[in-house]
Amino acid sequence: MAGRTGDDGRGRTGGESPEAERATTTVAVRSSLMDSIKGCGMSGFRINKEDLRAKMVMPEYLRLAMAEAIRAKDADVGVEVWRRGGCLDGRPPESPVVLFVNSRSGGRLGHVLMWRMQDLIAPEQVFDLSTVKPSDFVQHGLACLERLADDGHDCARVIRERLRVMVAGGDGTVGWVLGSLYELHAQNREPVPPVGIIPLGTGNDLSRSFGWGGSFPFGWRAAVKKSLQRVISGPVSRLDSWRIEVAMPGGGEKMQLPHSLRYSEESTISLEDNFDGELPDKVSSFDGVFYNYFSIGMDAQIAYSFHHLRDEKPYLAQGPLSNKLIYSAYTCTQGWFVTPCVGIPGLRGLKNILKLFVKRVNSSDWEEVRIPSSVRAIVALNLHNYASGRNPWGNPKPEYLEKKGFVEAHLDDGLLEIFGLKQGWHASFVMVDLISAKHIAQAATVRLEIRGGQWKEAYMQMDGEPWKQAISEDESTFLEIRRVPLHSLMINGS
C-alpha cells in the first residue's frame, strides 16, 4: 500500500517478485469483491443455517407450551401443556430469539419474510402482529416461561435470561413492541429483552439510529441470516424513552388511537398556579411511550392521510418507494405547500390553537415558549434521525448554542430538541440539508395547551403512528411529555 516502507509507488514493495505481486493482487481483488457483496447485505450465504438454528431455537416442548399459553391467553394453560408432556430434557440455546413481523409492512415482503423466518427459526418463535399482539406474548407466553423457571426448570430460566427480540417493521411497530416489553419493568419481571430491527417501514429512523439501516437490502434472502447473526451477537445500547399523556374534555365518543396509545382511568397531569388554562371538570385521558419523535400539525396530518389510505387500499402501498411517492402527493394536495385562501387564521399557524411550555434541564419551573406565527408543524425529537434519516436540528455552532441557551444534542442527554416547520417549501429545504429547521427549544419536560377556536381537530403522531385529536373551542386539552425513568434496550446492528 502506498506510504508503506519500501513501497515503490505502484503497490509493490522492494524485493517483491512479480508472481508474489500477482498473488497479492488476486487476493486483494477477491477481498474487494467480498467487501462489495457484504456491503449489499449478501454475506449471509456464508452462515450455516443449522448452526444458526442451534443458537436460537428453544426446545420444542417449551415452544409448544408458550404457544398454547398465548393461544389461550393464560400462562397456566401453557404450564399444564408442559406437565402433560413430561419432558425435562433439552439444553438452552446460546441466544434464544423471538421475532415479531408486521406482515403489512414492506409491501408483500412482510408475509414472505415471515415464512422465511419460520423456516430459519421455528414457527412458534415467529409471531405475525396481525394475529398475536406483543402484549399477549409478554403477559402469557413469557409469563409461562417464567412460571416454569420458578418451578425449578433450569432450561426455562436460562432461556428467559438470554432471550432477545427482533422486530420486522417500521418505527411504529418497533415502538409498539418496545412499549409492551417495558411493562416488564412495571411488573418487576426483569430482565427486559433487548430488541433488534429488520427495517420494513417507510422512514425507519429507529433502525438507522442503531445501525440496522434504512431499508432491507435487495438481496434479502441471504441478508436474513446475516440479520439473525447480528441480533444474536450484537452489543446492547440504551435508549431514552418518553411518556406522552393527553387529558381532554371527557364525555364524548372515544377516538381511534394507534397501538402505542391506550386510554387510562385517570389523568396524572396537574396544573400549577402559573397556568391560565384549567383541566375540564370531566376528563378523558390516554397515554403511551415514544422513542424518537412526537409531532403536531401538517406533517402529522399528511401521515394520518397516508395511513388512512393504506388501511382502505393496501394494494397502493406496496413498499418504501411507493409509500414515499404517496407521501409526496399528500404534501402537495393538503395545503402544506400552499395555504388555502380562506378566512380561518388557524389554518396558517399552530400558535392560533396552542401554547407551549417547557422545563429546562435541572429546573422545576415551567417556562412558556413563544411559537413563531409561521410554524405549521412542531416536532419534539429524541434521536438524530427524522423523516428517513434527516437531521432537521442540524449541528449548530458552539457560539449559537451558547447564545440560545442550548447544549449539543446527544441521544442520552435526557432532552428533546423542539423545532418547527413552516410550510412545504421550508420543510423541503430542511430535508435536503440546505437549511436547519426553526429551533424553538430544548426541554426535559414538555406541555402543550390546545384550544380549538374554529378548529375542531388537530393531527398528531408519535414515531410515525398518527391520530386525529378532537379539540374543544371552550375547554383546553393538555398534552404532557416526560422522560421515562428506565431505559429501553436496543441491539446495535452496525
Tab-separated table of C-alpha atoms in Angstrom:
chain	number	residue	atom	x	y	z
A	1	MET	CA	0.000	0.000	0.000
A	2	ALA	CA	1.347	3.468	-0.810
A	3	GLY	CA	3.176	5.008	2.091
A	4	ARG	CA	4.464	1.653	3.437
A	5	THR	CA	8.249	1.395	3.980
A	6	GLY	CA	9.921	0.166	0.785
A	7	ASP	CA	6.848	0.746	-1.428
A	8	ASP	CA	7.846	1.671	-4.971
A	9	GLY	CA	4.736	3.766	-5.525
A	10	ARG	CA	2.958	1.137	-7.609
A	11	GLY	CA	1.795	-1.026	-4.689
A	12	ARG	CA	4.935	-3.234	-4.844
A	13	THR	CA	7.457	-3.354	-2.004
A	14	GLY	CA	11.154	-3.615	-2.696
A	15	GLY	CA	12.224	-7.192	-3.365
A	16	GLU	CA	8.667	-8.428	-4.097
A	17	SER	CA	8.544	-10.731	-7.133
A	18	PRO	CA	6.018	-10.270	-9.999
A	19	GLU	CA	4.475	-13.645	-9.081
A	20	ALA	CA	4.028	-12.533	-5.492
A	21	GLU	CA	2.579	-9.234	-6.700
A	22	ARG	CA	0.055	-11.063	-8.894
A	23	ALA	CA	-0.924	-13.302	-5.973
A	24	THR	CA	-1.323	-10.283	-3.729
A	25	THR	CA	-3.404	-8.529	-6.378
A	26	THR	CA	-5.636	-11.598	-6.780
A	27	VAL	CA	-6.217	-11.776	-3.033
A	28	ALA	CA	-6.921	-8.038	-2.968
A	29	VAL	CA	-9.458	-8.326	-5.804
A	30	ARG	CA	-11.198	-11.225	-4.086
A	31	SER	CA	-11.231	-9.311	-0.817
A	32	SER	CA	-12.639	-6.239	-2.553
A	33	LEU	CA	-15.333	-8.364	-4.205
A	34	MET	CA	-16.298	-9.927	-0.871
A	35	ASP	CA	-16.448	-6.492	0.743
A	36	SER	CA	-18.785	-5.348	-2.040
A	37	ILE	CA	-21.023	-8.370	-1.527
A	38	LYS	CA	-21.082	-7.746	2.212
A	39	GLY	CA	-21.975	-4.133	1.571
A	40	CYS	CA	-25.004	-5.339	-0.377
A	41	GLY	CA	-26.126	-7.362	2.622
A	42	MET	CA	-25.406	-10.702	0.923
A	43	SER	CA	-22.725	-12.157	3.189
A	44	GLY	CA	-25.432	-14.230	4.876
A	45	PHE	CA	-24.774	-17.146	2.460
A	46	ARG	CA	-21.622	-17.910	4.474
A	47	ILE	CA	-23.644	-18.517	7.641
A	48	ASN	CA	-24.600	-22.136	8.163
A	49	LYS	CA	-28.353	-22.494	8.651
A	50	GLU	CA	-28.162	-25.363	11.150
A	51	ASP	CA	-25.517	-23.628	13.265
A	52	LEU	CA	-27.707	-20.535	13.323
A	53	ARG	CA	-30.768	-22.526	14.384
A	54	ALA	CA	-28.831	-24.232	17.152
A	55	LYS	CA	-28.055	-20.827	18.655
A	56	MET	CA	-31.654	-19.541	18.527
A	57	VAL	CA	-34.209	-22.338	18.742
A	58	MET	CA	-35.753	-23.335	22.080
A	59	PRO	CA	-36.578	-26.966	22.918
A	60	GLU	CA	-39.834	-27.991	21.275
A	61	TYR	CA	-41.749	-28.693	24.482
A	62	LEU	CA	-41.079	-25.141	25.723
A	63	ARG	CA	-42.073	-23.618	22.372
A	64	LEU	CA	-45.343	-25.525	22.390
A	65	ALA	CA	-46.102	-24.594	25.999
A	66	MET	CA	-45.582	-20.888	25.269
A	67	ALA	CA	-47.601	-21.074	22.050
A	68	GLU	CA	-50.541	-22.679	23.870
A	69	ALA	CA	-50.354	-20.065	26.649
A	70	ILE	CA	-50.562	-17.290	24.043
A	71	ARG	CA	-53.409	-19.014	22.190
A	72	ALA	CA	-55.431	-19.477	25.399
A	73	LYS	CA	-54.239	-16.134	26.849
A	74	ASP	CA	-53.465	-17.990	30.052
A	75	ALA	CA	-49.948	-18.820	31.275
A	76	ASP	CA	-51.281	-21.686	33.420
A	77	VAL	CA	-52.588	-23.444	30.315
A	78	GLY	CA	-49.076	-23.478	28.882
A	79	VAL	CA	-47.674	-24.873	32.121
A	80	GLU	CA	-50.225	-27.698	32.015
A	81	VAL	CA	-49.237	-28.499	28.423
A	82	TRP	CA	-45.634	-28.847	29.537
A	83	ARG	CA	-46.572	-31.044	32.502
A	84	ARG	CA	-48.591	-33.384	30.314
A	85	GLY	CA	-45.593	-33.713	28.024
A	86	GLY	CA	-43.449	-34.677	30.982
A	87	CYS	CA	-40.199	-33.698	29.258
A	88	LEU	CA	-37.310	-32.239	31.208
A	89	ASP	CA	-34.634	-32.774	28.562
A	90	GLY	CA	-33.182	-30.082	26.385
A	91	ARG	CA	-30.334	-27.617	26.505
A	92	PRO	CA	-30.941	-23.871	26.345
A	93	PRO	CA	-29.755	-22.243	23.119
A	94	GLU	CA	-26.887	-19.785	23.238
A	95	SER	CA	-29.080	-16.813	22.281
A	96	PRO	CA	-32.819	-17.601	22.005
A	97	VAL	CA	-34.651	-15.216	19.667
A	98	VAL	CA	-38.322	-14.445	19.108
A	99	LEU	CA	-39.366	-12.423	16.088
A	100	PHE	CA	-42.375	-10.137	15.575
A	101	VAL	CA	-43.283	-9.436	11.948
A	102	ASN	CA	-45.616	-6.700	10.753
A	103	SER	CA	-46.893	-8.590	7.731
A	104	ARG	CA	-48.420	-5.367	6.359
A	105	SER	CA	-45.033	-3.628	6.170
A	106	GLY	CA	-42.641	-3.725	3.267
A	107	GLY	CA	-45.309	-4.306	0.643
A	108	ARG	CA	-45.504	-8.043	0.042
A	109	LEU	CA	-42.156	-8.657	1.740
A	110	GLY	CA	-43.650	-8.830	5.237
A	111	HIS	CA	-45.580	-12.051	4.536
A	112	VAL	CA	-42.717	-13.678	2.622
A	113	LEU	CA	-40.206	-12.704	5.303
A	114	MET	CA	-42.378	-14.263	7.995
A	115	TRP	CA	-42.452	-17.607	6.179
A	116	ARG	CA	-38.685	-17.469	5.659
A	117	MET	CA	-38.096	-16.734	9.337
A	118	GLN	CA	-40.389	-19.565	10.453
A	119	ASP	CA	-38.240	-21.889	8.388
A	120	LEU	CA	-34.967	-20.493	9.745
A	121	ILE	CA	-36.016	-20.331	13.407
A	122	ALA	CA	-39.228	-22.157	14.359
A	123	PRO	CA	-42.897	-21.347	13.688
A	124	GLU	CA	-43.626	-20.982	17.420
A	125	GLN	CA	-40.928	-18.308	17.790
A	126	VAL	CA	-42.138	-16.116	14.911
A	127	PHE	CA	-45.275	-14.028	15.505
A	128	ASP	CA	-47.438	-12.232	12.958
A	129	LEU	CA	-48.540	-8.997	14.625
A	130	SER	CA	-51.860	-9.156	12.802
A	131	THR	CA	-52.770	-12.204	14.914
A	132	VAL	CA	-50.545	-12.026	18.030
A	133	LYS	CA	-50.093	-8.763	19.896
A	134	PRO	CA	-46.735	-8.226	21.644
A	135	SER	CA	-48.639	-7.702	24.908
A	136	ASP	CA	-50.084	-11.228	24.535
A	137	PHE	CA	-46.579	-12.612	24.245
A	138	VAL	CA	-45.408	-10.662	27.304
A	139	GLN	CA	-48.404	-11.373	29.528
A	140	HIS	CA	-48.958	-15.025	28.593
A	141	GLY	CA	-46.116	-16.616	26.608
A	142	LEU	CA	-43.282	-15.035	28.555
A	143	ALA	CA	-45.197	-15.497	31.816
A	144	CYS	CA	-45.442	-19.219	31.053
A	145	LEU	CA	-41.667	-19.394	30.650
A	146	GLU	CA	-41.218	-17.520	33.944
A	147	ARG	CA	-43.644	-19.855	35.713
A	148	LEU	CA	-41.638	-22.873	34.607
A	149	ALA	CA	-38.408	-21.192	35.697
A	150	ASP	CA	-39.915	-20.512	39.146
A	151	ASP	CA	-40.843	-24.200	39.372
A	152	GLY	CA	-37.166	-25.103	39.041
A	153	HIS	CA	-36.869	-25.700	35.292
A	154	ASP	CA	-33.281	-24.588	34.612
A	155	CYS	CA	-33.628	-24.593	30.826
A	156	ALA	CA	-36.612	-22.200	31.023
A	157	ARG	CA	-34.714	-19.970	33.469
A	158	VAL	CA	-31.641	-19.678	31.223
A	159	ILE	CA	-33.770	-19.007	28.126
A	160	ARG	CA	-35.643	-16.253	29.954
A	161	GLU	CA	-32.358	-14.625	30.965
A	162	ARG	CA	-30.808	-14.858	27.487
A	163	LEU	CA	-33.873	-14.005	25.405
A	164	ARG	CA	-33.547	-11.456	22.606
A	165	VAL	CA	-36.332	-9.961	20.474
A	166	MET	CA	-36.300	-8.943	16.816
A	167	VAL	CA	-38.927	-6.767	15.141
A	168	ALA	CA	-39.538	-6.667	11.389
A	169	GLY	CA	-41.471	-3.499	10.607
A	170	GLY	CA	-41.353	0.280	10.730
A	171	ASP	CA	-40.758	2.682	13.609
A	172	GLY	CA	-44.325	2.429	14.850
A	173	THR	CA	-44.127	-1.361	15.004
A	174	VAL	CA	-40.820	-1.236	16.885
A	175	GLY	CA	-42.314	1.257	19.347
A	176	TRP	CA	-45.337	-0.990	19.879
A	177	VAL	CA	-43.108	-3.931	20.821
A	178	LEU	CA	-40.819	-1.802	22.995
A	179	GLY	CA	-43.832	-0.430	24.854
A	180	SER	CA	-45.126	-3.925	25.595
A	181	LEU	CA	-41.705	-5.080	26.809
A	182	TYR	CA	-41.434	-2.002	29.028
A	183	GLU	CA	-44.362	-3.341	31.069
A	184	LEU	CA	-41.910	-5.889	32.457
A	185	HIS	CA	-40.284	-3.045	34.428
A	186	ALA	CA	-43.583	-2.033	35.987
A	187	GLN	CA	-44.339	-5.649	36.932
A	188	ASN	CA	-40.840	-6.314	38.380
A	189	ARG	CA	-40.220	-9.010	35.785
A	190	GLU	CA	-36.646	-8.225	34.784
A	191	PRO	CA	-34.603	-8.706	32.742
A	192	VAL	CA	-36.200	-6.877	29.813
A	193	PRO	CA	-35.073	-8.436	26.500
A	194	PRO	CA	-33.106	-6.187	24.117
A	195	VAL	CA	-34.537	-5.510	20.658
A	196	GLY	CA	-33.073	-5.666	17.148
A	197	ILE	CA	-34.728	-4.454	13.939
A	198	ILE	CA	-35.369	-5.558	10.381
A	199	PRO	CA	-36.425	-2.271	8.686
A	200	LEU	CA	-39.614	-2.735	6.666
A	201	GLY	CA	-41.232	0.681	7.143
A	202	THR	CA	-41.054	3.926	5.197
A	203	GLY	CA	-38.792	6.090	7.368
A	204	ASN	CA	-37.070	3.507	9.596
A	205	ASP	CA	-35.374	6.172	11.712
A	206	LEU	CA	-35.049	3.967	14.802
A	207	SER	CA	-33.430	1.330	12.625
A	208	ARG	CA	-30.976	3.858	11.186
A	209	SER	CA	-30.085	5.153	14.642
A	210	PHE	CA	-28.964	1.716	15.842
A	211	GLY	CA	-27.101	0.505	12.797
A	212	TRP	CA	-29.761	-1.673	11.124
A	213	GLY	CA	-30.011	0.510	8.017
A	214	GLY	CA	-32.768	2.449	6.318
A	215	SER	CA	-34.294	-0.407	4.339
A	216	PHE	CA	-33.959	-4.133	3.961
A	217	PRO	CA	-31.467	-4.925	1.162
A	218	PHE	CA	-32.369	-6.142	-2.295
A	219	GLY	CA	-30.666	-9.487	-1.659
A	220	TRP	CA	-32.919	-10.044	1.344
A	221	ARG	CA	-32.926	-13.861	1.344
A	222	ALA	CA	-29.219	-14.009	2.154
A	223	ALA	CA	-29.416	-10.897	4.338
A	224	VAL	CA	-31.963	-12.581	6.626
A	225	LYS	CA	-29.322	-14.895	8.074
A	226	LYS	CA	-26.895	-12.046	8.466
A	227	SER	CA	-29.521	-10.062	10.396
A	228	LEU	CA	-30.182	-13.008	12.692
A	229	GLN	CA	-26.454	-13.420	13.317
A	230	ARG	CA	-26.258	-9.733	14.258
A	231	VAL	CA	-29.200	-9.945	16.654
A	232	ILE	CA	-27.527	-12.904	18.368
A	233	SER	CA	-24.140	-11.274	18.848
A	234	GLY	CA	-24.725	-7.510	18.666
A	235	PRO	CA	-23.899	-5.267	21.641
A	236	VAL	CA	-26.729	-3.666	23.603
A	237	SER	CA	-27.285	0.125	23.788
A	238	ARG	CA	-29.606	2.177	25.986
A	239	LEU	CA	-32.414	4.312	24.572
A	240	ASP	CA	-34.188	7.237	26.234
A	241	SER	CA	-37.957	6.750	26.234
A	242	TRP	CA	-40.634	9.424	26.585
A	243	ARG	CA	-44.107	9.072	28.053
A	244	ILE	CA	-46.854	11.148	26.498
A	245	GLU	CA	-50.173	11.796	28.250
A	246	VAL	CA	-53.205	13.588	26.855
A	247	ALA	CA	-56.009	14.934	29.070
A	248	MET	CA	-59.044	16.238	27.185
A	249	PRO	CA	-62.687	17.105	27.861
A	250	GLY	CA	-64.498	13.847	28.576
A	251	GLY	CA	-67.931	12.547	27.781
A	252	GLY	CA	-67.540	12.290	24.023
A	253	GLU	CA	-67.004	9.284	21.805
A	254	LYS	CA	-63.635	7.606	22.213
A	255	MET	CA	-61.146	8.271	19.444
A	256	GLN	CA	-59.391	5.620	17.410
A	257	LEU	CA	-55.827	5.515	18.742
A	258	PRO	CA	-52.621	3.864	17.466
A	259	HIS	CA	-51.433	0.631	19.082
A	260	SER	CA	-48.852	2.533	21.119
A	261	LEU	CA	-51.525	4.589	22.959
A	262	ARG	CA	-54.195	3.413	25.382
A	263	TYR	CA	-56.894	5.013	27.468
A	264	SER	CA	-56.157	5.409	31.189
A	265	GLU	CA	-58.528	5.555	34.135
A	266	GLU	CA	-57.356	8.932	35.380
A	267	SER	CA	-55.003	11.732	34.411
A	268	THR	CA	-51.763	12.454	36.278
A	269	ILE	CA	-51.440	15.961	34.801
A	270	SER	CA	-51.683	18.663	37.454
A	271	LEU	CA	-51.749	22.375	36.684
A	272	GLU	CA	-49.830	24.812	38.834
A	273	ASP	CA	-50.891	28.402	39.591
A	274	ASN	CA	-48.887	29.796	36.692
A	275	PHE	CA	-51.224	28.245	34.094
A	276	ASP	CA	-54.124	30.295	32.774
A	277	GLY	CA	-55.966	27.242	31.494
A	278	GLU	CA	-57.537	24.598	33.689
A	279	LEU	CA	-58.498	20.980	33.293
A	280	PRO	CA	-62.137	20.301	32.391
A	281	ASP	CA	-64.451	19.039	35.119
A	282	LYS	CA	-64.808	15.740	33.293
A	283	VAL	CA	-61.556	14.434	31.819
A	284	SER	CA	-60.783	11.623	29.399
A	285	SER	CA	-57.117	10.680	29.170
A	286	PHE	CA	-54.798	8.309	27.357
A	287	ASP	CA	-51.036	7.726	27.349
A	288	GLY	CA	-48.219	5.876	25.661
A	289	VAL	CA	-44.464	5.894	25.085
A	290	PHE	CA	-42.441	7.108	22.113
A	291	TYR	CA	-38.760	6.673	21.347
A	292	ASN	CA	-37.875	9.028	18.514
A	293	TYR	CA	-40.340	11.874	17.989
A	294	PHE	CA	-43.733	13.406	18.634
A	295	SER	CA	-45.227	15.974	16.267
A	296	ILE	CA	-48.360	18.051	15.855
A	297	GLY	CA	-49.523	19.861	12.728
A	298	MET	CA	-49.347	19.442	8.993
A	299	ASP	CA	-46.735	16.661	8.925
A	300	ALA	CA	-48.958	14.555	11.208
A	301	GLN	CA	-51.987	15.320	9.008
A	302	ILE	CA	-50.120	14.002	5.970
A	303	ALA	CA	-49.093	10.873	7.897
A	304	TYR	CA	-52.690	10.356	9.009
A	305	SER	CA	-53.968	10.623	5.429
A	306	PHE	CA	-51.378	8.116	4.258
A	307	HIS	CA	-52.249	5.587	6.986
A	308	HIS	CA	-55.956	6.010	6.268
A	309	LEU	CA	-55.327	5.308	2.576
A	310	ARG	CA	-53.172	2.277	3.387
A	311	ASP	CA	-55.929	0.828	5.565
A	312	GLU	CA	-58.582	1.360	2.885
A	313	LYS	CA	-56.483	0.488	-0.185
A	314	PRO	CA	-53.481	-1.596	0.929
A	315	TYR	CA	-52.654	-2.536	-2.664
A	316	LEU	CA	-51.461	1.048	-3.289
A	317	ALA	CA	-48.768	0.869	-0.576
A	318	GLN	CA	-46.545	-1.915	-1.860
A	319	GLY	CA	-43.179	-0.810	-0.453
A	320	PRO	CA	-40.988	2.095	0.727
A	321	LEU	CA	-40.717	3.682	-2.744
A	322	SER	CA	-44.456	3.705	-3.439
A	323	ASN	CA	-45.094	4.871	0.140
A	324	LYS	CA	-42.808	7.863	-0.317
A	325	LEU	CA	-44.471	8.764	-3.602
A	326	ILE	CA	-47.871	8.733	-1.880
A	327	TYR	CA	-46.473	10.864	0.944
A	328	SER	CA	-45.184	13.356	-1.620
A	329	ALA	CA	-48.575	13.516	-3.282
A	330	TYR	CA	-50.292	14.285	0.016
A	331	THR	CA	-47.839	17.070	0.835
A	332	CYS	CA	-48.824	18.757	-2.420
A	333	THR	CA	-52.574	18.406	-2.031
A	334	GLN	CA	-53.310	19.134	1.627
A	335	GLY	CA	-52.247	22.752	1.963
A	336	TRP	CA	-48.695	22.020	3.085
A	337	PHE	CA	-47.186	23.986	0.219
A	338	VAL	CA	-49.997	26.455	-0.444
A	339	THR	CA	-52.341	27.597	2.328
A	340	PRO	CA	-55.961	27.722	1.151
A	341	CYS	CA	-57.210	31.291	0.738
A	342	VAL	CA	-59.931	31.111	3.351
A	343	GLY	CA	-60.760	33.273	6.316
A	344	ILE	CA	-59.653	30.883	9.063
A	345	PRO	CA	-56.483	32.211	10.706
A	346	GLY	CA	-55.902	28.890	12.477
A	347	LEU	CA	-55.013	27.232	9.171
A	348	ARG	CA	-51.898	29.377	8.896
A	349	GLY	CA	-50.102	28.616	12.125
A	350	LEU	CA	-50.165	26.460	15.246
A	351	LYS	CA	-49.853	29.441	17.568
A	352	ASN	CA	-53.565	30.046	16.966
A	353	ILE	CA	-54.533	26.838	18.751
A	354	LEU	CA	-51.807	26.003	21.245
A	355	LYS	CA	-49.387	27.258	23.880
A	356	LEU	CA	-46.032	25.590	24.523
A	357	PHE	CA	-44.468	25.246	27.987
A	358	VAL	CA	-41.161	23.571	28.837
A	359	LYS	CA	-38.991	22.687	31.793
A	360	ARG	CA	-35.301	23.128	31.128
A	361	VAL	CA	-32.748	20.582	32.341
A	362	ASN	CA	-32.270	20.661	36.134
A	363	SER	CA	-35.199	23.039	36.523
A	364	SER	CA	-38.602	22.500	38.143
A	365	ASP	CA	-40.164	25.680	36.752
A	366	TRP	CA	-42.397	25.844	33.708
A	367	GLU	CA	-41.486	28.408	31.068
A	368	GLU	CA	-43.747	29.458	28.219
A	369	VAL	CA	-42.003	29.463	24.847
A	370	ARG	CA	-43.291	31.621	22.029
A	371	ILE	CA	-44.355	29.746	18.910
A	372	PRO	CA	-43.429	31.599	15.703
A	373	SER	CA	-46.526	32.588	13.758
A	374	SER	CA	-45.252	30.909	10.583
A	375	VAL	CA	-44.819	27.446	12.121
A	376	ARG	CA	-47.342	24.856	10.933
A	377	ALA	CA	-45.745	21.725	12.407
A	378	ILE	CA	-43.897	21.276	15.701
A	379	VAL	CA	-41.634	18.278	16.332
A	380	ALA	CA	-40.084	17.103	19.622
A	381	LEU	CA	-37.143	14.914	18.561
A	382	ASN	CA	-35.176	12.436	20.689
A	383	LEU	CA	-32.750	10.856	18.189
A	384	HIS	CA	-30.803	12.449	15.336
A	385	ASN	CA	-32.861	10.763	12.615
A	386	TYR	CA	-36.226	12.024	11.385
A	387	ALA	CA	-38.141	11.599	8.101
A	388	SER	CA	-35.965	8.843	6.604
A	389	GLY	CA	-32.621	9.754	8.130
A	390	ARG	CA	-32.710	13.566	8.076
A	391	ASN	CA	-31.366	15.658	10.933
A	392	PRO	CA	-33.562	18.801	10.993
A	393	TRP	CA	-31.964	20.142	14.172
A	394	GLY	CA	-28.621	20.207	12.352
A	395	ASN	CA	-25.272	20.785	14.004
A	396	PRO	CA	-25.361	24.335	15.383
A	397	LYS	CA	-22.066	26.051	16.153
A	398	PRO	CA	-20.994	26.400	19.814
A	399	GLU	CA	-21.467	30.178	19.819
A	400	TYR	CA	-25.025	29.797	18.534
A	401	LEU	CA	-25.818	27.188	21.189
A	402	GLU	CA	-24.457	29.453	23.903
A	403	LYS	CA	-26.477	32.411	22.635
A	404	LYS	CA	-29.706	30.377	22.599
A	405	GLY	CA	-29.042	28.610	25.892
A	406	PHE	CA	-28.899	25.221	24.166
A	407	VAL	CA	-26.430	22.356	24.530
A	408	GLU	CA	-25.098	19.945	21.926
A	409	ALA	CA	-27.702	17.264	21.238
A	410	HIS	CA	-26.972	13.676	22.268
A	411	LEU	CA	-29.035	10.504	22.277
A	412	ASP	CA	-28.834	10.029	26.042
A	413	ASP	CA	-28.896	13.604	27.368
A	414	GLY	CA	-32.464	13.467	28.717
A	415	LEU	CA	-33.509	16.333	26.425
A	416	LEU	CA	-35.851	16.712	23.488
A	417	GLU	CA	-34.980	19.063	20.625
A	418	ILE	CA	-38.117	21.022	19.678
A	419	PHE	CA	-38.228	22.573	16.224
A	420	GLY	CA	-40.790	23.943	13.795
A	421	LEU	CA	-41.509	23.522	10.100
A	422	LYS	CA	-43.182	26.447	8.369
A	423	GLN	CA	-44.627	25.089	5.141
A	424	GLY	CA	-43.812	22.552	2.471
A	425	TRP	CA	-41.105	24.645	0.809
A	426	HIS	CA	-39.357	25.258	4.100
A	427	ALA	CA	-39.653	21.572	5.056
A	428	SER	CA	-38.264	20.538	1.655
A	429	PHE	CA	-35.132	22.662	2.105
A	430	VAL	CA	-34.716	21.282	5.629
A	431	MET	CA	-34.977	17.701	4.390
A	432	VAL	CA	-32.210	18.163	1.814
A	433	ASP	CA	-29.949	19.774	4.452
A	434	LEU	CA	-29.864	23.187	2.804
A	435	ILE	CA	-31.134	24.827	5.997
A	436	SER	CA	-31.992	23.798	9.544
A	437	ALA	CA	-35.487	23.719	10.937
A	438	LYS	CA	-36.742	26.592	13.106
A	439	HIS	CA	-35.163	25.969	16.511
A	440	ILE	CA	-37.717	26.532	19.275
A	441	ALA	CA	-36.429	24.940	22.495
A	442	GLN	CA	-34.595	22.131	24.255
A	443	ALA	CA	-36.562	20.626	27.102
A	444	ALA	CA	-36.549	17.918	29.768
A	445	THR	CA	-40.363	18.122	30.032
A	446	VAL	CA	-42.905	19.500	27.544
A	447	ARG	CA	-46.527	20.596	27.925
A	448	LEU	CA	-48.958	21.757	25.249
A	449	GLU	CA	-52.255	23.509	25.952
A	450	ILE	CA	-54.583	23.182	22.953
A	451	ARG	CA	-57.848	25.006	22.403
A	452	GLY	CA	-59.642	24.777	19.099
A	453	GLY	CA	-61.132	28.154	18.309
A	454	GLN	CA	-62.522	27.464	14.854
A	455	TRP	CA	-60.597	24.189	14.673
A	456	LYS	CA	-62.466	21.008	15.584
A	457	GLU	CA	-59.499	18.657	15.460
A	458	ALA	CA	-55.722	18.563	15.328
A	459	TYR	CA	-53.397	15.925	13.903
A	460	MET	CA	-50.640	14.326	15.979
A	461	GLN	CA	-48.209	11.464	15.581
A	462	MET	CA	-45.504	9.697	17.520
A	463	ASP	CA	-42.863	7.537	15.851
A	464	GLY	CA	-44.864	7.559	12.628
A	465	GLU	CA	-48.166	6.439	14.208
A	466	PRO	CA	-50.714	9.266	13.646
A	467	TRP	CA	-54.104	10.036	15.147
A	468	LYS	CA	-56.775	12.704	14.799
A	469	GLN	CA	-57.190	14.556	18.099
A	470	ALA	CA	-60.588	16.082	18.881
A	471	ILE	CA	-60.267	19.562	20.430
A	472	SER	CA	-62.766	21.914	22.001
A	473	GLU	CA	-63.364	25.605	21.428
A	474	ASP	CA	-64.374	26.207	25.057
A	475	GLU	CA	-62.178	23.827	27.089
A	476	SER	CA	-58.455	23.110	26.889
A	477	THR	CA	-56.793	19.819	26.020
A	478	PHE	CA	-53.433	19.285	27.712
A	479	LEU	CA	-50.587	17.129	26.422
A	480	GLU	CA	-47.519	16.419	28.540
A	481	ILE	CA	-44.241	14.648	27.681
A	482	ARG	CA	-41.884	13.353	30.403
A	483	ARG	CA	-38.827	11.118	30.195
A	484	VAL	CA	-39.373	7.556	31.364
A	485	PRO	CA	-37.029	6.802	34.298
A	486	LEU	CA	-35.789	3.450	32.931
A	487	HIS	CA	-34.147	2.930	29.538
A	488	SER	CA	-35.224	0.628	26.762
A	489	LEU	CA	-32.563	-1.738	25.434
A	490	MET	CA	-31.609	-1.865	21.757
A	491	ILE	CA	-29.284	-4.277	19.972
A	492	ASN	CA	-26.747	-2.401	17.869
A	493	GLY	CA	-26.695	-3.841	14.381
A	494	SER	CA	-23.702	-1.968	12.940
